[in-house]
Amino acid sequence: MTITDISSVGPIETYKVDAQTPLKSAIENLSQNVQLTQWMAAPATYEYAINEIRQKSHQVLIQYLPDTLLCQLQQFNERSIPQMLIVTGLPFDGLQETELAECFLLGLSSIMNMKPFTYKNEYNGRLLHHVKPDVKHEYSKMGVNSKANLDLHVENAFDPCRPDCMALYCLTGDQAAKTTLYSVTKLLSKMDKSLSDQMESIGKKNEFLFQHPQSFSAGKADVGALIFELPKGETAIRFSTPLSGRSEEAERLKEQLQRFFNTEEGRPDGYCLQRGDLLIWSNHTNLHGRTAYAPNYEPSAQRLLVRMFMAIDHTLPLLRD
């Protein structure tokens, strides 16, 4: 285990998987004769099969991943430390090994005692998302953009039952594309006293509107606070665009926070995902985004990530509205 220091997060425990581990061959054996692509496309229909492969993958992973890493993964469910983790050297890379990475991620969710899920209106309801640049949306605010920065945000901030944790597995990386990250504790510590006081006095009020995107219930919004406490007392953040204040002071605070991210002190740092890298983080205590980059659209060379949403509440469905 080593430490990766990201200035806008702090030290992050980083685990490198032994290249000689038989993990890949074990996952290959497991994924044979299963209809994973079909199951991923219709998770509500194939929930039993998905749960079965999750358990089988779980058994493989506990044999080949380090005990210290397994212990850290299990702590995410308790919303305790760590709130972010990096794993490198995983043996699945390239477009042709997408299904192996998916099988691995399903087992990972089981080890973390979390339930993977998706939304009907995201990636056509596919359980795990293949995130790659889209030439039609190069300058949009969507995650498939490339030539514009992807703004810092909490994933699906509009949803009261948004993901508890996120996982990004890199099949093909791009040296110019950095996943930007900001922990709420580091964010508050970097602010001057005036702004941090406002986050405390105004940011904790239910004075902010989190608008639903066009792909969901356009025109609707959920009301909430920018920062709040989780059940165990940790400070959480809820921030995204579009976002608006219900009062003048709330709107001013939102604008100040956006300006802060563009200052030398407040600018986010990040991590450049490469083949075989896995990034996991709490969606309550961290913001994430991405720097702009010039995409390569060749299928074998374009940046390709597999994204997984995870929920602590196992009673929630695999496929949500």
Short mmCIF file of C-alpha atoms in Angstrom, two decimals:
data_model
loop_
_atom_site.label_atom_id
_atom_site.label_comp_id
_atom_site.label_asym_id
_atom_site.label_seq_id
_atom_site.Cartn_x
_atom_site.Cartn_y
_atom_site.Cartn_z
CA MET A 1 0.00 0.00 0.00
CA THR A 2 1.24 3.49 -0.88
CA ILE A 3 -0.19 6.98 -0.55
CA THR A 4 -1.38 9.19 -3.40
CA ASP A 5 -1.57 12.81 -2.31
CA ILE A 6 -4.25 14.88 -4.03
CA SER A 7 -4.14 18.45 -2.76
CA SER A 8 -7.93 18.92 -2.87
CA VAL A 9 -8.56 15.63 -1.07
CA GLY A 10 -5.50 14.75 0.98
CA PRO A 11 -3.59 11.46 1.25
CA ILE A 12 -5.41 8.53 -0.39
CA GLU A 13 -4.49 4.93 0.31
CA THR A 14 -3.47 3.30 -2.97
CA TYR A 15 -3.20 -0.45 -3.45
CA LYS A 16 -1.30 -2.10 -6.29
CA VAL A 17 -2.48 -5.58 -7.24
CA ASP A 18 0.26 -8.14 -7.87
CA ALA A 19 0.60 -8.67 -11.62
CA GLN A 20 1.18 -12.38 -11.03
CA THR A 21 -2.13 -12.95 -9.28
CA PRO A 22 -4.44 -15.48 -11.00
CA LEU A 23 -7.32 -13.03 -10.55
CA LYS A 24 -7.80 -12.52 -14.29
CA SER A 25 -7.99 -16.20 -15.17
CA ALA A 26 -10.39 -16.80 -12.28
CA ILE A 27 -12.71 -14.02 -13.48
CA GLU A 28 -12.43 -15.32 -17.06
CA ASN A 29 -13.52 -18.77 -15.91
CA LEU A 30 -16.39 -17.26 -13.97
CA SER A 31 -17.62 -15.13 -16.87
CA GLN A 32 -17.73 -18.00 -19.36
CA ASN A 33 -21.19 -19.22 -20.34
CA VAL A 34 -22.96 -16.28 -18.67
CA GLN A 35 -25.02 -13.70 -20.54
CA LEU A 36 -23.55 -10.68 -18.78
CA THR A 37 -24.20 -8.20 -21.61
CA GLN A 38 -27.85 -9.25 -21.72
CA TRP A 39 -28.19 -9.09 -17.94
CA MET A 40 -26.60 -5.64 -17.71
CA ALA A 41 -29.03 -4.28 -20.32
CA ALA A 42 -32.12 -5.43 -18.38
CA PRO A 43 -31.20 -5.52 -14.68
CA ALA A 44 -34.78 -5.64 -13.40
CA THR A 45 -35.48 -8.75 -15.47
CA TYR A 46 -32.27 -10.56 -14.54
CA GLU A 47 -31.85 -9.51 -10.91
CA TYR A 48 -31.54 -13.11 -9.70
CA ALA A 49 -28.78 -13.89 -12.22
CA ILE A 50 -26.97 -10.65 -11.39
CA ASN A 51 -27.04 -11.41 -7.67
CA GLU A 52 -25.73 -14.91 -8.33
CA ILE A 53 -22.76 -13.65 -10.36
CA ARG A 54 -22.10 -11.01 -7.67
CA GLN A 55 -21.73 -13.72 -5.05
CA LYS A 56 -19.52 -15.89 -7.25
CA SER A 57 -17.28 -12.95 -8.12
CA HIS A 58 -17.15 -12.05 -4.42
CA GLN A 59 -15.73 -15.49 -3.65
CA VAL A 60 -13.06 -15.05 -6.32
CA LEU A 61 -12.02 -11.60 -5.08
CA ILE A 62 -11.61 -12.61 -1.45
CA GLN A 63 -9.11 -15.24 -2.61
CA TYR A 64 -6.91 -12.90 -4.62
CA LEU A 65 -7.19 -9.34 -3.26
CA PRO A 66 -5.02 -8.33 -0.26
CA ASP A 67 -6.69 -8.63 3.14
CA THR A 68 -5.90 -5.00 3.93
CA LEU A 69 -7.68 -3.87 0.76
CA LEU A 70 -10.69 -6.07 1.49
CA CYS A 71 -10.93 -4.54 4.96
CA GLN A 72 -10.85 -1.01 3.56
CA LEU A 73 -13.52 -1.81 0.98
CA GLN A 74 -15.86 -3.13 3.66
CA GLN A 75 -15.60 0.11 5.63
CA PHE A 76 -17.27 2.17 2.90
CA ASN A 77 -20.61 0.65 3.89
CA GLU A 78 -20.22 2.10 7.37
CA ARG A 79 -19.50 5.58 5.95
CA SER A 80 -16.26 5.61 7.88
CA ILE A 81 -12.68 6.03 6.72
CA PRO A 82 -11.73 5.64 3.93
CA GLN A 83 -13.92 7.96 1.89
CA MET A 84 -11.79 7.45 -1.22
CA LEU A 85 -9.57 4.63 -2.42
CA ILE A 86 -7.38 3.90 -5.45
CA VAL A 87 -6.46 0.43 -6.72
CA THR A 88 -3.91 0.04 -9.53
CA GLY A 89 -2.53 -2.86 -11.54
CA LEU A 90 -5.83 -4.68 -12.01
CA PRO A 91 -5.55 -7.09 -14.94
CA PHE A 92 -8.58 -6.12 -17.02
CA ASP A 93 -7.84 -3.55 -19.72
CA GLY A 94 -9.00 -2.55 -23.16
CA LEU A 95 -12.38 -2.65 -24.86
CA GLN A 96 -12.23 -6.43 -25.31
CA GLU A 97 -12.17 -7.02 -21.54
CA THR A 98 -15.20 -4.90 -20.66
CA GLU A 99 -17.22 -7.88 -19.45
CA LEU A 100 -14.38 -9.05 -17.21
CA ALA A 101 -14.22 -5.61 -15.60
CA GLU A 102 -17.99 -5.68 -15.11
CA CYS A 103 -17.84 -9.09 -13.48
CA PHE A 104 -15.09 -7.79 -11.19
CA LEU A 105 -17.11 -4.70 -10.24
CA LEU A 106 -20.18 -6.77 -9.39
CA GLY A 107 -18.07 -8.81 -6.97
CA LEU A 108 -16.62 -5.61 -5.58
CA SER A 109 -20.10 -4.29 -4.75
CA SER A 110 -20.82 -7.50 -2.86
CA ILE A 111 -17.60 -7.22 -0.84
CA MET A 112 -18.57 -3.65 0.02
CA ASN A 113 -22.04 -4.92 1.04
CA MET A 114 -23.64 -2.42 -1.30
CA LYS A 115 -26.22 -2.83 -4.03
CA PRO A 116 -25.38 -1.72 -7.58
CA PHE A 117 -28.18 0.19 -9.28
CA THR A 118 -29.00 2.41 -12.22
CA TYR A 119 -31.69 4.74 -13.57
CA LYS A 120 -34.05 4.03 -16.46
CA ASN A 121 -33.02 7.28 -18.13
CA GLU A 122 -29.25 6.83 -17.85
CA TYR A 123 -27.42 4.73 -20.44
CA ASN A 124 -30.74 3.16 -21.46
CA GLY A 125 -31.13 1.60 -18.03
CA ARG A 126 -27.88 -0.37 -18.23
CA LEU A 127 -26.69 -1.46 -14.79
CA LEU A 128 -23.03 -0.57 -15.35
CA HIS A 129 -22.24 2.42 -17.55
CA HIS A 130 -19.65 2.54 -20.32
CA VAL A 131 -18.39 6.12 -20.11
CA LYS A 132 -16.60 7.25 -23.26
CA PRO A 133 -16.40 10.53 -25.21
CA ASP A 134 -19.27 11.33 -27.55
CA VAL A 135 -18.48 13.45 -30.60
CA LYS A 136 -22.00 14.94 -30.47
CA HIS A 137 -21.49 16.29 -26.94
CA GLU A 138 -17.87 17.46 -26.90
CA TYR A 139 -18.71 20.83 -25.30
CA SER A 140 -21.75 19.84 -23.26
CA LYS A 141 -22.02 19.63 -19.47
CA MET A 142 -22.58 15.87 -19.67
CA GLY A 143 -20.17 13.17 -18.53
CA VAL A 144 -19.59 12.12 -22.15
CA ASN A 145 -18.15 15.53 -23.02
CA SER A 146 -14.43 15.94 -23.63
CA LYS A 147 -13.38 19.39 -24.86
CA ALA A 148 -14.98 21.20 -21.91
CA ASN A 149 -14.33 20.68 -18.22
CA LEU A 150 -16.84 18.51 -16.42
CA ASP A 151 -17.79 20.68 -13.45
CA LEU A 152 -17.37 19.44 -9.90
CA HIS A 153 -20.54 17.79 -8.64
CA VAL A 154 -22.14 15.17 -6.48
CA GLU A 155 -23.56 12.46 -8.72
CA ASN A 156 -27.31 12.92 -9.24
CA ALA A 157 -27.54 15.55 -6.51
CA PHE A 158 -31.22 16.06 -7.40
CA ASP A 159 -32.08 12.58 -6.07
CA PRO A 160 -32.63 12.20 -2.29
CA CYS A 161 -31.60 8.54 -2.77
CA ARG A 162 -28.57 9.30 -4.94
CA PRO A 163 -25.62 6.86 -4.99
CA ASP A 164 -23.87 6.37 -1.66
CA CYS A 165 -20.66 5.35 -3.40
CA MET A 166 -19.22 5.52 -6.89
CA ALA A 167 -16.70 3.33 -8.68
CA LEU A 168 -14.82 4.09 -11.90
CA TYR A 169 -12.82 1.33 -13.55
CA CYS A 170 -10.46 2.41 -16.32
CA LEU A 171 -10.20 0.07 -19.31
CA THR A 172 -8.46 2.65 -21.51
CA GLY A 173 -7.05 5.91 -20.18
CA ASP A 174 -6.04 9.26 -21.60
CA GLN A 175 -3.03 11.07 -20.15
CA ALA A 176 -4.70 14.46 -20.61
CA ALA A 177 -7.96 13.56 -18.86
CA LYS A 178 -7.72 14.06 -15.11
CA THR A 179 -10.60 13.09 -12.82
CA THR A 180 -10.88 16.09 -10.50
CA LEU A 181 -11.75 15.44 -6.87
CA TYR A 182 -12.61 17.50 -3.79
CA SER A 183 -13.38 16.24 -0.30
CA VAL A 184 -15.77 18.39 1.70
CA THR A 185 -13.35 18.58 4.64
CA LYS A 186 -10.52 19.79 2.43
CA LEU A 187 -12.88 22.22 0.69
CA LEU A 188 -13.96 23.85 3.95
CA SER A 189 -10.38 24.02 5.23
CA LYS A 190 -9.20 25.87 2.10
CA MET A 191 -11.85 28.60 2.33
CA ASP A 192 -11.26 31.93 4.01
CA LYS A 193 -13.18 32.55 7.24
CA SER A 194 -15.90 34.61 5.58
CA LEU A 195 -16.81 31.92 3.06
CA SER A 196 -16.52 29.04 5.53
CA ASP A 197 -18.76 30.92 7.98
CA GLN A 198 -21.36 31.36 5.23
CA MET A 199 -21.19 27.67 4.40
CA GLU A 200 -21.96 27.00 8.05
CA SER A 201 -24.72 29.60 8.49
CA ILE A 202 -26.36 29.52 5.04
CA GLY A 203 -25.12 26.30 3.45
CA LYS A 204 -26.85 24.17 6.10
CA LYS A 205 -30.25 25.67 5.37
CA ASN A 206 -32.72 23.97 3.03
CA GLU A 207 -32.49 26.96 0.72
CA PHE A 208 -31.14 25.32 -2.45
CA LEU A 209 -32.92 23.87 -5.47
CA PHE A 210 -31.33 20.88 -7.18
CA GLN A 211 -32.89 20.77 -10.63
CA HIS A 212 -33.64 17.50 -12.39
CA PRO A 213 -31.77 17.11 -15.70
CA GLN A 214 -33.55 16.97 -19.05
CA SER A 215 -33.23 13.18 -19.18
CA PHE A 216 -35.20 12.83 -15.94
CA SER A 217 -38.19 14.93 -14.82
CA ALA A 218 -37.22 18.19 -16.50
CA GLY A 219 -38.56 21.23 -14.67
CA LYS A 220 -38.70 19.52 -11.28
CA ALA A 221 -36.31 20.20 -8.42
CA ASP A 222 -35.49 18.83 -4.99
CA VAL A 223 -34.95 21.19 -2.06
CA GLY A 224 -32.04 20.72 0.31
CA ALA A 225 -28.90 22.07 1.95
CA LEU A 226 -25.41 22.39 0.50
CA ILE A 227 -23.78 20.78 3.52
CA PHE A 228 -25.27 18.59 6.22
CA GLU A 229 -24.34 15.86 8.68
CA LEU A 230 -24.51 12.13 8.03
CA PRO A 231 -25.86 9.83 10.78
CA LYS A 232 -22.40 9.32 12.29
CA GLY A 233 -21.61 13.03 12.31
CA GLU A 234 -19.48 13.29 9.16
CA THR A 235 -19.93 16.45 7.09
CA ALA A 236 -21.53 15.76 3.71
CA ILE A 237 -21.94 17.95 0.65
CA ARG A 238 -24.61 18.25 -2.03
CA PHE A 239 -23.56 20.36 -4.98
CA SER A 240 -24.16 20.22 -8.71
CA THR A 241 -25.18 22.23 -11.75
CA PRO A 242 -27.80 23.35 -12.40
CA LEU A 243 -28.29 24.62 -8.87
CA SER A 244 -30.08 27.72 -7.62
CA GLY A 245 -30.73 29.42 -4.30
CA ARG A 246 -34.26 29.98 -3.04
CA SER A 247 -33.15 33.18 -1.34
CA GLU A 248 -30.76 35.96 -2.31
CA GLU A 249 -28.21 34.89 0.30
CA ALA A 250 -28.34 31.28 -0.89
CA GLU A 251 -27.89 32.33 -4.52
CA ARG A 252 -24.92 34.52 -3.56
CA LEU A 253 -23.31 31.64 -1.67
CA LYS A 254 -23.69 29.36 -4.68
CA GLU A 255 -22.01 31.95 -6.90
CA GLN A 256 -19.20 32.48 -4.38
CA LEU A 257 -18.55 28.75 -4.24
CA GLN A 258 -18.40 28.51 -8.03
CA ARG A 259 -15.92 31.39 -8.12
CA PHE A 260 -13.84 29.76 -5.39
CA PHE A 261 -13.28 26.69 -7.57
CA ASN A 262 -11.63 28.96 -10.15
CA THR A 263 -9.19 30.58 -7.73
CA GLU A 264 -5.59 29.45 -7.24
CA GLU A 265 -6.39 28.30 -3.70
CA GLY A 266 -9.68 26.62 -4.56
CA ARG A 267 -8.84 24.94 -7.86
CA PRO A 268 -9.35 21.15 -7.64
CA ASP A 269 -6.60 18.60 -8.06
CA GLY A 270 -7.20 15.12 -9.38
CA TYR A 271 -6.01 11.76 -10.61
CA CYS A 272 -5.33 10.55 -14.14
CA LEU A 273 -6.92 7.12 -14.51
CA GLN A 274 -4.91 4.61 -16.55
CA ARG A 275 -5.58 1.04 -17.69
CA GLY A 276 -6.30 -1.22 -14.74
CA ASP A 277 -7.00 1.62 -12.29
CA LEU A 278 -10.01 1.64 -10.00
CA LEU A 279 -11.22 4.73 -8.16
CA ILE A 280 -13.87 4.45 -5.43
CA TRP A 281 -15.30 7.31 -3.39
CA SER A 282 -18.16 8.34 -1.16
CA ASN A 283 -20.70 10.36 -3.13
CA HIS A 284 -21.69 12.16 0.07
CA THR A 285 -18.33 13.49 1.18
CA ASN A 286 -16.63 14.14 -2.16
CA LEU A 287 -17.16 16.12 -5.34
CA HIS A 288 -15.83 14.91 -8.67
CA GLY A 289 -15.41 16.22 -12.20
CA ARG A 290 -12.93 15.97 -15.07
CA THR A 291 -10.56 18.21 -16.99
CA ALA A 292 -11.04 18.88 -20.69
CA TYR A 293 -9.04 16.79 -23.16
CA ALA A 294 -8.76 16.10 -26.89
CA PRO A 295 -10.44 12.71 -27.39
CA ASN A 296 -9.29 9.85 -29.58
CA TYR A 297 -12.36 8.25 -31.14
CA GLU A 298 -10.64 5.09 -32.34
CA PRO A 299 -12.52 2.30 -30.49
CA SER A 300 -9.32 0.64 -29.29
CA ALA A 301 -7.77 3.91 -28.12
CA GLN A 302 -10.58 6.11 -26.80
CA ARG A 303 -10.91 6.70 -23.07
CA LEU A 304 -13.25 4.06 -21.67
CA LEU A 305 -14.42 3.78 -18.08
CA VAL A 306 -16.95 1.44 -16.49
CA ARG A 307 -19.00 3.30 -13.88
CA MET A 308 -20.99 1.75 -11.05
CA PHE A 309 -23.48 3.40 -8.69
CA MET A 310 -23.83 1.73 -5.28
CA ALA A 311 -26.42 2.02 -2.52
CA ILE A 312 -26.20 1.03 1.13
CA ASP A 313 -29.97 0.39 1.22
CA HIS A 314 -30.50 -3.07 -0.30
CA THR A 315 -34.28 -2.61 -0.40
CA LEU A 316 -34.02 -0.08 -3.23
CA PRO A 317 -34.48 -1.50 -6.76
CA LEU A 318 -31.70 -2.24 -9.24
CA LEU A 319 -33.50 -0.08 -11.80
CA ARG A 320 -34.92 3.26 -10.65
CA ASP A 321 -37.13 5.84 -12.34
#
